[in-house]
Short mmCIF file of C-alpha atoms (C1' of nucleotides) in Angstrom, two decimals:
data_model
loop_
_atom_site.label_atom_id
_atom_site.label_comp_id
_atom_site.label_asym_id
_atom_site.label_seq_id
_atom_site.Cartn_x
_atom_site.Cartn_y
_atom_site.Cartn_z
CA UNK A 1 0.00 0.00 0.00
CA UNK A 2 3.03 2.18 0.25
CA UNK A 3 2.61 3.55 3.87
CA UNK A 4 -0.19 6.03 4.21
CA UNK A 5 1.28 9.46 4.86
CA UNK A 6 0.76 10.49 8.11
CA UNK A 7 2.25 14.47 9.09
CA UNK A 8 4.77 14.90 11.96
CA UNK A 9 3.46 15.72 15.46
CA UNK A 10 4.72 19.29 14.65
CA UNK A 11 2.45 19.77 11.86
CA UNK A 12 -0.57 19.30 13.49
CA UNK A 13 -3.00 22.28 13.06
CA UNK A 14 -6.04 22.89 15.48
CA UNK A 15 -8.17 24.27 12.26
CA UNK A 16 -7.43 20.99 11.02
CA UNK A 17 -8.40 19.20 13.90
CA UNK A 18 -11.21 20.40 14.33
CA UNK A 19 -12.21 20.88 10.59
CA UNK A 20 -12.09 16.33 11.05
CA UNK A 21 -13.84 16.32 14.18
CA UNK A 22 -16.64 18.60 12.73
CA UNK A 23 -18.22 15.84 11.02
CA UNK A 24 -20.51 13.58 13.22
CA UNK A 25 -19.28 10.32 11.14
CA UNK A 26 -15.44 11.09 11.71
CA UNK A 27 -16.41 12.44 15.17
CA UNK A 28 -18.25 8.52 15.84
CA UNK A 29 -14.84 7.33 14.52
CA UNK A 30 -12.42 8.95 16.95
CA UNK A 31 -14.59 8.25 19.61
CA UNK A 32 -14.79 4.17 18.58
CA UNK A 33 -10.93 4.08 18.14
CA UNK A 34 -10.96 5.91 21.89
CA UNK A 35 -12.62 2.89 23.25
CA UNK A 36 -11.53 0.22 21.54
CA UNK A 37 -7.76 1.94 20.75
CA UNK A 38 -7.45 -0.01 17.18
CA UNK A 39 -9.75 -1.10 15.03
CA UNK A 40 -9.79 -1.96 10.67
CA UNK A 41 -11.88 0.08 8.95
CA UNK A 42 -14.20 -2.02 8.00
CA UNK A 43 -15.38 -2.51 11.68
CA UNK A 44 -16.07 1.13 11.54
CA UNK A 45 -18.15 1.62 8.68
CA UNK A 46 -21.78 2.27 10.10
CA UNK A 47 -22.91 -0.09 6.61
CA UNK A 48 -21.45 3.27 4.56
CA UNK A 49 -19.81 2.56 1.12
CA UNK A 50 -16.31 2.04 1.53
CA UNK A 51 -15.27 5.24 -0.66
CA UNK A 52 -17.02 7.61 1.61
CA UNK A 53 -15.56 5.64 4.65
CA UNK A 54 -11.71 5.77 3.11
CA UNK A 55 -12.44 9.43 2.08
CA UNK A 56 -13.26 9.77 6.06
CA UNK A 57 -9.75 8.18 7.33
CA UNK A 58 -7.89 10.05 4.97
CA UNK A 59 -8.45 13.53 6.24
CA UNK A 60 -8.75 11.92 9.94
CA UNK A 61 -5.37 11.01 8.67
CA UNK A 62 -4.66 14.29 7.23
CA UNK A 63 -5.33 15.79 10.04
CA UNK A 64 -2.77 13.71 12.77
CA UNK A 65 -5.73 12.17 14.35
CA UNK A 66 -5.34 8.48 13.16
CA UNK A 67 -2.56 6.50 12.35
CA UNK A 68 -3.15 3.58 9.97
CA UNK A 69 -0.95 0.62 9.52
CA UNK A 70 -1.39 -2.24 7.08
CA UNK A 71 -1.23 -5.38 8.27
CA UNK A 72 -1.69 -7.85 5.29
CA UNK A 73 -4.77 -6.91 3.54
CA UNK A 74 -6.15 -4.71 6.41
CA UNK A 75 -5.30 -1.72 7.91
CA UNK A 76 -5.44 -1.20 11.18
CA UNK A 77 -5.89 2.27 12.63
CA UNK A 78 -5.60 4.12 15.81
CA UNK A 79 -5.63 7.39 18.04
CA UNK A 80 -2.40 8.97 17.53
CA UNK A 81 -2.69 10.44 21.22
CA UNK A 82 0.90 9.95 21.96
CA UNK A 83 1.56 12.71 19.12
CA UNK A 84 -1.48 14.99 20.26
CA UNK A 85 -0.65 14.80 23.46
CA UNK A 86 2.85 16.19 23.03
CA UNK A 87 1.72 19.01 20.42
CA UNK A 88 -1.57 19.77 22.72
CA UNK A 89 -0.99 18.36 26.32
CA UNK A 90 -5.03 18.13 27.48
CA UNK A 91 -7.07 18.59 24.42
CA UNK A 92 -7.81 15.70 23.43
CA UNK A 93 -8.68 13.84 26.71
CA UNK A 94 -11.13 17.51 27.38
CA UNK A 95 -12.68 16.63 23.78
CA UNK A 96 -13.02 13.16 24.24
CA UNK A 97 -14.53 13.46 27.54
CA UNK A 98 -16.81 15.25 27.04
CA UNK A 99 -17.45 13.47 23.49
CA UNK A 100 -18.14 10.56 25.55
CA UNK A 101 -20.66 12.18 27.67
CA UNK A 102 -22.82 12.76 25.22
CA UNK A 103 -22.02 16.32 23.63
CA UNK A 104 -21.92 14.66 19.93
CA UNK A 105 -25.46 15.35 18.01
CA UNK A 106 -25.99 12.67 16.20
CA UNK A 107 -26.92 10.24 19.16
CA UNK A 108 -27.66 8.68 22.27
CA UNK A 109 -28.30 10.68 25.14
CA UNK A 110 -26.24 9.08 27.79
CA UNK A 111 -27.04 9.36 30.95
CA UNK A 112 -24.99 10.28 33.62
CA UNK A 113 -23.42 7.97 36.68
CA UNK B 1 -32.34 44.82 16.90
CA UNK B 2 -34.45 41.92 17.55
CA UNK B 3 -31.66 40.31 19.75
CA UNK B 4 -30.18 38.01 18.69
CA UNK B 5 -30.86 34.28 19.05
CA UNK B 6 -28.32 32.06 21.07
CA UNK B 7 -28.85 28.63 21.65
CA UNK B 8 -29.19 27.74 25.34
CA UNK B 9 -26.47 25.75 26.85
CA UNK B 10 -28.03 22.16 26.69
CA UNK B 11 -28.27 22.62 23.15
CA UNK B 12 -24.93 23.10 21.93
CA UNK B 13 -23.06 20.37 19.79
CA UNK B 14 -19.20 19.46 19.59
CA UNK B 15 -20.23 19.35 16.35
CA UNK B 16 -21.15 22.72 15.88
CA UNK B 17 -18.27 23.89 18.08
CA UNK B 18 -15.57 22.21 16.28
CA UNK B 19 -16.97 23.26 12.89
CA UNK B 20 -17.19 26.91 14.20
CA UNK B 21 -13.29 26.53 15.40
CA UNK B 22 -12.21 24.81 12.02
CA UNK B 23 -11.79 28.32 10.21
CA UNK B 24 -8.86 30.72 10.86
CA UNK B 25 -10.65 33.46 10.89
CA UNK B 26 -13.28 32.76 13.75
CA UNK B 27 -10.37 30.43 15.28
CA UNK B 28 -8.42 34.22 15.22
CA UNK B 29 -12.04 36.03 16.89
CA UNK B 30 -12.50 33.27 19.61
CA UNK B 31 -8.94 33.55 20.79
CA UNK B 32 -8.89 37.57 20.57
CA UNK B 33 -12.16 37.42 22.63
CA UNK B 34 -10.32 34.97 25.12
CA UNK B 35 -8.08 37.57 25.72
CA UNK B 36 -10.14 40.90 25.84
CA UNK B 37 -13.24 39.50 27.82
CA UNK B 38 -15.10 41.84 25.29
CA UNK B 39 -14.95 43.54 21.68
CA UNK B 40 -17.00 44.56 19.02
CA UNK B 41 -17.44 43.60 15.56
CA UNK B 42 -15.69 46.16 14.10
CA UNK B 43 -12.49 45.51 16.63
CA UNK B 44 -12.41 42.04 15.70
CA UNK B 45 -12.53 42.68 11.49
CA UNK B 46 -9.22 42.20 9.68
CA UNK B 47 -9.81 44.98 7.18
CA UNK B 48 -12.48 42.13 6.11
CA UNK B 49 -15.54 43.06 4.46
CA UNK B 50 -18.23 43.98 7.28
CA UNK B 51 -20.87 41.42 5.53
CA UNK B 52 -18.14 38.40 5.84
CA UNK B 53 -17.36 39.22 9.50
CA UNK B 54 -21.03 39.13 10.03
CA UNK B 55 -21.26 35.82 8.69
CA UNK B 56 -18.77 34.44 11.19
CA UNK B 57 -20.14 35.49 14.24
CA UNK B 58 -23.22 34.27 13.26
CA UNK B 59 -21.81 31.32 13.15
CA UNK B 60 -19.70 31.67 16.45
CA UNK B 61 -23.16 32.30 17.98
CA UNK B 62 -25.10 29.63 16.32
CA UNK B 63 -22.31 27.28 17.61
CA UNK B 64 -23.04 28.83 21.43
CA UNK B 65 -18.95 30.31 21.32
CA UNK B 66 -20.14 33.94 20.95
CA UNK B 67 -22.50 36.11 22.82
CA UNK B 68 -23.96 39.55 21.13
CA UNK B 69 -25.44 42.38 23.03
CA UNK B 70 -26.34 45.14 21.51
CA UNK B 71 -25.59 48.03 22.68
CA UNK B 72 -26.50 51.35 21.10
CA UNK B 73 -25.02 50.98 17.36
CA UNK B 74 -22.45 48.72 18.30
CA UNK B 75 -22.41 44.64 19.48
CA UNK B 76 -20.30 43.68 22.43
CA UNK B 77 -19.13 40.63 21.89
CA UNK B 78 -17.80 37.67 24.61
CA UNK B 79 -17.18 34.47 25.02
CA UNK B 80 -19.84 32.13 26.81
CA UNK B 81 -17.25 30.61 29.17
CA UNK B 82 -19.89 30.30 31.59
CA UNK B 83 -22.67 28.15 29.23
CA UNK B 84 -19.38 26.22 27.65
CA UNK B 85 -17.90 25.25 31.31
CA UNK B 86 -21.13 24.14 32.16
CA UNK B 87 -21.64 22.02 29.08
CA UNK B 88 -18.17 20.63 28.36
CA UNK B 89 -16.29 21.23 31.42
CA UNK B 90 -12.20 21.78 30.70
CA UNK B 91 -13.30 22.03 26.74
CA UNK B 92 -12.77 25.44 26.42
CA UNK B 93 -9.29 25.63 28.68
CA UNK B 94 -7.99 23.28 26.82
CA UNK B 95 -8.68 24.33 23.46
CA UNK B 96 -7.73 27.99 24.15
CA UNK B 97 -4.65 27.12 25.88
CA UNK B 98 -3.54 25.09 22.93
CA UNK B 99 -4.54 27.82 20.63
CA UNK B 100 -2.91 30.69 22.54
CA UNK B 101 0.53 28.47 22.30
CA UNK B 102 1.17 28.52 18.70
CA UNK B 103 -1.41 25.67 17.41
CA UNK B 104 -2.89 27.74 14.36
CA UNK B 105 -2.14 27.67 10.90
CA UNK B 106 -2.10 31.31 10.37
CA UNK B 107 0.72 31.73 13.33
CA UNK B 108 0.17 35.01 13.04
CA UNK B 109 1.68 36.06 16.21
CA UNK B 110 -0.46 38.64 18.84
CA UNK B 111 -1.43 42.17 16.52
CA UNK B 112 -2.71 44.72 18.89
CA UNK B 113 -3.68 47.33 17.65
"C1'" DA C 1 -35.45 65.13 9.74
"C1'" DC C 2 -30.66 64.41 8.20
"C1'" DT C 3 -26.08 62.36 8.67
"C1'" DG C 4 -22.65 59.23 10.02
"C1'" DT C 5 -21.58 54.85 12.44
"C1'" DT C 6 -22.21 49.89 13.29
"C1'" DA C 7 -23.68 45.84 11.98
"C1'" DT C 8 -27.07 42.53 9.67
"C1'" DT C 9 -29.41 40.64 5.59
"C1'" DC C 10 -29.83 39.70 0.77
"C1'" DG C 11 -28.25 37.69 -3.43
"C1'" DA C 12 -25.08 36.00 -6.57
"C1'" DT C 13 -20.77 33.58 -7.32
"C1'" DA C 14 -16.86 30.93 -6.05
"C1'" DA C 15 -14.61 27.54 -3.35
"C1'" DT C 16 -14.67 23.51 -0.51
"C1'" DA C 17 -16.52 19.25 1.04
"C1'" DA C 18 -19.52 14.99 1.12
"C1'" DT C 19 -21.43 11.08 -1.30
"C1'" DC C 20 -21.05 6.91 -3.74
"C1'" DG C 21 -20.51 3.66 -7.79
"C1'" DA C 22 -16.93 1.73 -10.41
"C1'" DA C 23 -12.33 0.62 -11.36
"C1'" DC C 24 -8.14 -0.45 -9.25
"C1'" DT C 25 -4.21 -2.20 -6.00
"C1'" DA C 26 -2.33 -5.20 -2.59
"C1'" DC C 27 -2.52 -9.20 -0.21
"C1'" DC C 28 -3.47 -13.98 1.06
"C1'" DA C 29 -4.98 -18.65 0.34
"C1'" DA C 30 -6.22 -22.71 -2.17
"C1'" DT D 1 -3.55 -18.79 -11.43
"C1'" DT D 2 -7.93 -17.93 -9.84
"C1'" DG D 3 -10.74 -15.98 -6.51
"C1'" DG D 4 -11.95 -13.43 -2.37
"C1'" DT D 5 -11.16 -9.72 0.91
"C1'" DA D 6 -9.79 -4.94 2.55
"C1'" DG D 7 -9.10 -0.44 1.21
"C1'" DT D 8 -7.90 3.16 -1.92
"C1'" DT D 9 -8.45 6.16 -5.99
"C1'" DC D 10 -11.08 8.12 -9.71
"C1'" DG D 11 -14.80 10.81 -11.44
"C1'" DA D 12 -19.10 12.80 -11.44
"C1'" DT D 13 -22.78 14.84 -8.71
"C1'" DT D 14 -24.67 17.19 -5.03
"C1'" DA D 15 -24.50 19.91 -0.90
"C1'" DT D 16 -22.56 23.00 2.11
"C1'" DT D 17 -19.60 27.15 3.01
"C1'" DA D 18 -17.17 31.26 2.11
"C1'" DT D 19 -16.82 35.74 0.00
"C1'" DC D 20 -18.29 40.31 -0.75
"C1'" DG D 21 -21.00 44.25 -2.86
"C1'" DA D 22 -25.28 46.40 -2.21
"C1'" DA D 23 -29.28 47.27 0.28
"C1'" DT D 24 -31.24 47.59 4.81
"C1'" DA D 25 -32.02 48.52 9.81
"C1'" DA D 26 -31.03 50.47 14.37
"C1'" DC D 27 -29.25 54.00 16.72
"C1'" DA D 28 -26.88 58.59 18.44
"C1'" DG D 29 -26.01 63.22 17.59
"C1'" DT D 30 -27.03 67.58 15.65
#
DNA sequence: ACTGTTATTCGATAATAATCGAACTACCAA
DNA sequence: TTGGTAGTTCGATTATTATCGAATAACAGT
């Protein structure tokens, strides 16, 4: 597959950040990968066409979220926290939080503990 | 004036919010208004055309970022800290601490003016 | 009422982004 | 080699956003 292109830790941008998490879909997709920490793509399609879902990881990609790796004929991706942590110590465990606690639109209103 | 319409607190998205933050130039507003408490429109243009500027905030106040009073001819802006702490507590620290240290594209350092 | 200031709304155009089928690549196994 | 699987890329279409001039509204002063 010739290793997906993933940009340094230093090129990180929050526009671009949160340009991908603006869209509920990617925003379903970071949260997934925060539970589960990797997962192929295919168990993260929501029964979407596989374009729309590739166009999805790329700018997750793009934008230093994800990291992808191909193992054989599937690629496995995953938070790059290690990276966002260093370029934005905090932001991503405030977004994903509260991401978890039901501040996405597009779903279940969880209830509290 | 009709004032303007702000959604309450329980109705704000990440969504919204990180769709809001994903341009430069209401990325650029948010963290001048995170510094100055308060502004108006006009303080906050970039020699921009008025009718653009107007578009942002409208969607900094859609997203629940922005609050507009008006006040005579002019609009005092501010940040909603209060609503946003409430909603998604640490969100907003994080995210403007991370902005304030050098995390946008533009890195257009502090113009005062 | 008239004028200047501040900002919103309208309307048209341009730029960017999302969607998805189809073709394609890479890989593995029989 | 054939076939199946996992994803990507291409290309066309649609949808959403941004941009900005012009018109409009609200207001303060004179």
């Amino acid at each position: 597959m010739r290793p997906h292109k993933h940009p340094s830790a230093d090129q990180l941008t929050l526009e671009r950040i949160f340009h991908a998490l603006s869209d509920p879909i990617r925003l379903e997709i970071v949260l997934h990968l925060a539970r589960v920490e990797t997962a192929t793509c295919g168990e993260l399609d929501g029964d979407r066409p596989k374009s729309s879902m590739s166009h999805h990881f790329r700018i997750l990609r793009d934008a230093g979220l994800v990291h992808t790796r191909a193992e054989g004929t599937i690629h496995q991706n995953s938070l790059r926290l290690t990276d966002l942590n260093a370029r934005f110590p905090g932001l991503m465990d405030a977004i994903l939080a509260q991401a978890m606690n039901g501040g996405t639109s597009g779903a279940k209103p969880k209830r509290k503990r």
